[in-house]
Coordinates of C-alpha atoms in Angstrom, one line a residue:
M28 CA 0.2 -0.1 0.2
K29 CA 1.7 3.4 -1.2
K30 CA -1.0 6.2 -1.4
V31 CA -3.8 6.3 1.1
A32 CA -6.1 9.1 0.9
I33 CA -7.9 10.2 3.7
H34 CA -11.4 12.0 4.4
S35 CA -12.4 14.1 7.4
K36 CA -15.2 16.1 8.4
D37 CA -14.6 17.1 11.6
I38 CA -11.5 17.8 13.7
A39 CA -13.8 18.1 17.8
E40 CA -10.3 18.1 20.3
S41 CA -11.4 15.1 21.9
K42 CA -10.4 13.5 18.7
L43 CA -7.6 15.4 17.7
F44 CA -5.4 13.6 18.9
F45 CA -6.9 10.5 17.4
I46 CA -6.3 12.3 14.2
K47 CA -2.5 12.9 14.0
Q48 CA -1.7 9.7 15.3
I49 CA -3.1 8.0 11.7
F50 CA -0.9 10.6 9.9
T51 CA 1.5 9.2 12.8
E52 CA 2.2 6.1 11.5
L53 CA 1.0 6.0 7.9
E54 CA 4.4 8.1 7.5
N55 CA 5.7 5.6 10.1
Y56 CA 5.2 2.8 7.1
G57 CA 6.2 5.1 4.3
V58 CA 3.2 5.7 2.9
E59 CA 2.4 8.7 0.7
I60 CA -0.7 10.6 2.1
I61 CA -3.9 13.3 0.2
I62 CA -6.2 14.3 2.2
S63 CA -9.6 15.1 0.7
K64 CA -9.8 19.9 0.4
D65 CA -11.6 20.3 3.5
F66 CA -10.3 18.3 5.5
D67 CA -7.1 20.4 4.3
R68 CA -9.2 23.5 5.5
L69 CA -10.3 22.1 9.3
L70 CA -6.3 21.3 9.6
H71 CA -5.1 25.2 8.2
S72 CA -7.7 26.3 10.9
I73 CA -5.5 24.8 14.0
N74 CA -2.5 25.1 12.2
F75 CA -2.3 22.1 11.5
R76 CA 0.0 20.7 8.9
P77 CA 0.8 17.2 8.6
N78 CA 3.4 15.7 6.0
I79 CA 1.3 15.1 2.5
V80 CA 1.6 15.1 -1.1
G81 CA -1.3 16.4 -2.6
T82 CA -4.9 17.5 -1.8
F83 CA -8.5 15.7 -3.6
S84 CA -12.0 17.0 -4.7
A85 CA -13.3 15.2 -7.5
P86 CA -12.6 11.1 -7.6
H87 CA -10.1 11.9 -10.8
H88 CA -7.9 13.2 -8.1
L89 CA -8.1 9.7 -6.5
S90 CA -7.4 6.8 -9.7
N91 CA -3.9 6.1 -7.8
V92 CA -4.9 5.4 -4.3
D93 CA -4.7 2.3 -2.9
L94 CA -6.5 3.4 0.2
M95 CA -8.6 5.9 1.9
L96 CA -10.1 6.4 5.4
S97 CA -12.5 7.6 6.6
V98 CA -12.7 9.9 9.6
G99 CA -15.6 10.1 11.2
G100 CA -19.0 9.0 11.5
D101 CA -21.6 7.4 9.1
G102 CA -22.2 10.5 7.4
T103 CA -18.5 11.0 6.6
F104 CA -18.5 7.4 4.8
L105 CA -21.6 8.4 3.3
E106 CA -19.4 11.6 1.8
A107 CA -16.6 9.8 0.5
A108 CA -18.2 7.2 -1.0
T109 CA -19.7 10.5 -3.4
I110 CA -15.8 11.3 -3.5
V111 CA -14.8 8.1 -5.2
Q112 CA -17.5 7.1 -7.1
H113 CA -16.1 5.2 -10.0
Q114 CA -12.6 4.8 -9.0
N115 CA -12.6 1.5 -7.6
V116 CA -11.1 3.6 -4.2
P117 CA -11.6 1.3 -1.1
I118 CA -12.9 2.7 1.8
L119 CA -11.7 1.8 5.6
G120 CA -14.4 4.1 8.1
I121 CA -12.9 5.0 11.5
N122 CA -15.5 5.6 13.8
T123 CA -15.3 8.8 15.7
G124 CA -18.9 9.5 16.0
R125 CA -21.0 7.5 17.7
L126 CA -22.9 4.3 16.5
G127 CA -21.5 3.3 13.0
F128 CA -22.8 0.8 10.8
L129 CA -20.8 1.6 8.0
A130 CA -17.1 3.0 10.1
T131 CA -17.0 0.3 12.4
T132 CA -13.1 0.4 13.5
S133 CA -13.0 2.2 16.7
K134 CA -10.8 5.6 17.2
E135 CA -9.2 2.8 19.9
Q136 CA -8.2 0.7 17.3
I137 CA -6.7 2.2 14.6
H138 CA -3.4 1.3 15.5
S139 CA -3.9 -2.5 14.9
A140 CA -6.1 -1.4 11.6
L141 CA -2.9 0.1 10.1
E142 CA -1.5 -3.6 11.3
S143 CA -3.8 -5.5 9.1
L144 CA -3.9 -3.1 6.2
M145 CA -0.3 -2.8 5.6
A146 CA -0.1 -7.5 6.4
G147 CA -3.1 -7.6 3.4
H148 CA -5.3 -8.7 6.8
Y149 CA -8.5 -7.7 4.9
T150 CA -11.1 -9.1 3.0
L151 CA -13.6 -6.1 0.2
D152 CA -16.7 -5.8 1.0
E153 CA -18.4 -4.8 -2.9
R154 CA -21.8 -3.1 -1.5
I155 CA -24.8 -1.5 -4.2
L156 CA -25.4 1.4 -5.2
L157 CA -28.4 2.7 -5.9
E158 CA -28.9 6.1 -8.2
L159 CA -31.4 8.9 -9.8
E160 CA -32.4 9.7 -13.0
A161 CA -34.1 12.7 -13.1
D162 CA -35.5 15.3 -15.7
R163 CA -33.6 18.4 -13.9
D164 CA -30.1 18.4 -12.6
L165 CA -30.8 17.7 -8.1
F166 CA -26.9 16.9 -7.2
K167 CA -24.4 18.5 -9.9
G168 CA -24.2 14.5 -11.5
V169 CA -23.4 12.5 -8.6
N170 CA -26.9 11.4 -8.4
I171 CA -25.6 7.8 -6.4
A172 CA -26.4 6.8 -2.5
L173 CA -25.0 4.4 -0.3
N174 CA -27.8 4.3 1.8
E175 CA -30.7 5.3 0.5
F176 CA -33.3 7.5 -2.0
A177 CA -36.3 9.3 0.3
I178 CA -39.3 11.3 -1.3
M179 CA -40.4 13.6 1.8
K180 CA -43.0 16.4 2.7
R181 CA -41.6 19.3 4.1
D182 CA -41.7 20.6 7.6
S183 CA -45.8 20.6 9.2
S184 CA -47.2 20.1 5.6
S185 CA -49.6 16.9 5.5
M186 CA -48.8 14.2 3.7
I187 CA -48.3 13.8 0.3
V188 CA -49.2 10.6 -2.4
V189 CA -46.4 9.2 -3.9
H190 CA -47.2 7.0 -7.3
T191 CA -44.7 4.0 -7.7
Y192 CA -43.9 1.9 -10.4
I193 CA -42.5 -1.0 -10.5
D194 CA -41.0 -1.5 -14.6
G195 CA -43.3 0.3 -15.6
E196 CA -45.7 -1.5 -13.9
Y197 CA -47.9 0.5 -10.9
L198 CA -46.9 -0.9 -7.2
N199 CA -49.3 1.6 -5.4
S200 CA -49.9 4.8 -4.2
Y201 CA -48.3 5.8 -0.7
W202 CA -50.7 8.6 1.6
A203 CA -47.8 8.9 3.3
D204 CA -45.0 11.6 5.3
G205 CA -42.4 10.4 2.5
L206 CA -41.2 6.7 0.7
I207 CA -37.6 4.8 1.5
V208 CA -36.2 3.8 -1.4
A209 CA -32.4 1.4 0.7
T210 CA -29.7 -0.1 -0.7
P211 CA -28.9 -3.4 2.2
T212 CA -26.6 -1.5 3.1
G213 CA -29.2 1.5 3.7
S214 CA -31.2 -1.5 5.3
T215 CA -29.6 -0.9 9.7
G216 CA -30.3 3.6 8.2
Y217 CA -33.2 5.5 7.8
S218 CA -35.1 2.4 6.2
L219 CA -35.0 0.5 9.2
S220 CA -35.7 3.5 12.0
V221 CA -39.9 3.0 10.0
G222 CA -40.3 -0.6 10.1
G223 CA -38.0 -1.7 7.3
P224 CA -36.2 -5.1 7.7
V225 CA -33.0 -5.3 8.4
V226 CA -31.0 -7.2 4.6
V227 CA -27.2 -8.1 4.8
P228 CA -25.6 -6.7 2.8
Q229 CA -24.6 -9.1 -0.3
S230 CA -29.1 -9.6 -0.3
N231 CA -29.4 -8.0 -4.5
N232 CA -32.4 -6.6 -3.3
F233 CA -34.1 -2.8 -2.3
I234 CA -36.3 -2.3 0.5
I235 CA -39.2 0.5 -0.4
S236 CA -40.3 2.1 2.6
P237 CA -43.1 4.1 3.5
V238 CA -42.1 6.5 6.0
S239 CA -46.2 7.0 9.3
P240 CA -48.1 5.4 5.8
H241 CA -51.7 6.4 6.8
N242 CA -53.3 2.9 4.8
L243 CA -51.6 0.5 7.9
N244 CA -51.9 -2.6 5.6
V245 CA -49.1 -0.6 4.1
R246 CA -45.6 -2.7 4.7
P247 CA -41.8 -2.8 3.3
L248 CA -41.4 -4.6 0.3
I249 CA -38.2 -6.4 -1.1
V250 CA -37.4 -5.7 -5.0
P251 CA -34.9 -7.2 -7.0
T252 CA -31.9 -4.7 -7.8
E253 CA -32.8 -5.3 -12.0
S254 CA -35.9 -3.3 -11.2
V255 CA -36.4 0.1 -12.1
I256 CA -38.5 2.2 -9.3
A257 CA -40.2 5.5 -10.9
F258 CA -41.9 7.8 -9.2
E259 CA -45.5 10.9 -8.7
I260 CA -45.2 13.0 -6.3
E261 CA -48.8 14.6 -5.6
G262 CA -49.9 16.8 -2.5
R263 CA -51.5 19.7 -0.8
S264 CA -48.5 21.1 -0.7
K265 CA -46.3 22.2 -4.6
N266 CA -43.0 21.5 -3.2
F267 CA -41.4 18.5 -1.5
L268 CA -37.7 17.3 -0.2
V269 CA -35.8 14.5 -2.5
S270 CA -32.7 13.3 -0.4
L271 CA -29.7 10.3 -1.5
D272 CA -27.7 10.0 1.8
S273 CA -27.5 12.9 3.5
R274 CA -28.1 15.6 0.2
S275 CA -31.0 16.5 0.1
R276 CA -32.7 19.1 -2.2
K277 CA -36.7 20.4 -2.9
V278 CA -38.9 19.3 -6.0
D279 CA -41.9 20.4 -6.8
S280 CA -44.9 18.1 -8.4
N281 CA -43.3 18.5 -11.6
I282 CA -40.1 16.5 -11.6
Q283 CA -39.9 13.3 -12.9
L284 CA -37.4 11.0 -11.0
A285 CA -36.5 7.0 -10.6
V286 CA -33.9 5.1 -9.5
R287 CA -32.2 1.9 -11.0
R288 CA -29.1 -0.1 -9.7
C289 CA -25.7 1.5 -10.0
N290 CA -23.8 0.0 -12.8
Y291 CA -20.7 -0.1 -10.1
T292 CA -20.6 0.1 -6.7
C293 CA -18.5 0.5 -3.0
K294 CA -15.9 -1.6 -1.6
M295 CA -15.7 -1.3 1.9
V296 CA -13.0 -2.4 3.9
R297 CA -13.4 -5.3 6.0
L298 CA -11.1 -6.5 8.7
D299 CA -9.9 -10.1 9.5
G300 CA -12.4 -10.8 12.5
D301 CA -15.3 -7.6 11.4
S302 CA -18.3 -9.0 9.8
F303 CA -22.1 -7.9 9.6
L304 CA -23.2 -9.8 11.7
K305 CA -20.9 -8.9 14.3
T306 CA -22.3 -5.3 13.3
L307 CA -25.3 -6.3 14.8
R308 CA -24.4 -7.4 17.9
E309 CA -22.7 -4.9 19.2
K310 CA -24.5 -2.3 17.5
L311 CA -28.1 -3.5 17.7
N312 CA -27.5 -5.6 20.8
W313 CA -28.9 -8.5 19.2
G314 CA -27.7 -11.7 21.7
M315 CA -27.6 -10.0 25.1
D316 CA -30.7 -11.5 26.0
I317 CA -29.7 -12.4 29.2
R318 CA -30.8 -15.9 28.9
N319 CA -28.7 -16.8 26.2
Y320 CA -25.9 -15.9 29.2
L321 CA -27.8 -18.1 31.6
N322 CA -28.5 -21.1 28.6
R323 CA -24.4 -20.9 28.3
Y324 CA -23.2 -20.7 31.9

């Protein structure tokens, strides 16, 4: 591993020690370091000048990078994925935030994680992305999401109606506060909070989940990723919110929207000993029922 990119958007004092540790250890391995322009501005603001060979702000700046470290929470990881895009640069999330389903390596594990990376003790997991197609440019050409696409009502306005079609065939009109289409990776995010199922990352499925549906018989639906899912929106308010992960835009009811599977994937670094099931146990406390311990001992 010769060149590593680092992206972060937080340099809180409580995290600065760990950020400096990353730079120090990478330099000790003789690795060239390139950092995001936003991260560079943050470091300059505290007068920290690490030894770097450049900065990046677009996918083509990463053409000869071996790995990206996302330092922060899941939001930082999602942002890193939109920077990497089609460059196939693997991403390892170092969690200096809170829960962390994507950034699963804790800040206390930085030394051992970098040691494992340099020794090649890791696996690359490919995660599917969804891609938005619209009749106008909403997200400046960055139309991908690792977690989910969502259509939502604005503020306290009345519910909206999202007419939904799969491969051109009418599915349902969702009377709700919104509608989410999540990837398997996003099944533990926003979709989970509205009652969607947890889906293992290797599944080739999208999850369609309504947000506070008016009809209680409407439930989340799992569809194959070969599907093209299209939408028409209506409501008393003429403006709605459309989001890709944490990025959102205001739209009107005239917009045409559809989502499909992106033709490239996001590569996530999984260190030896880590797994999705382990993450579920640690983050959602699965298996923590006291009866499991009473039966075992």
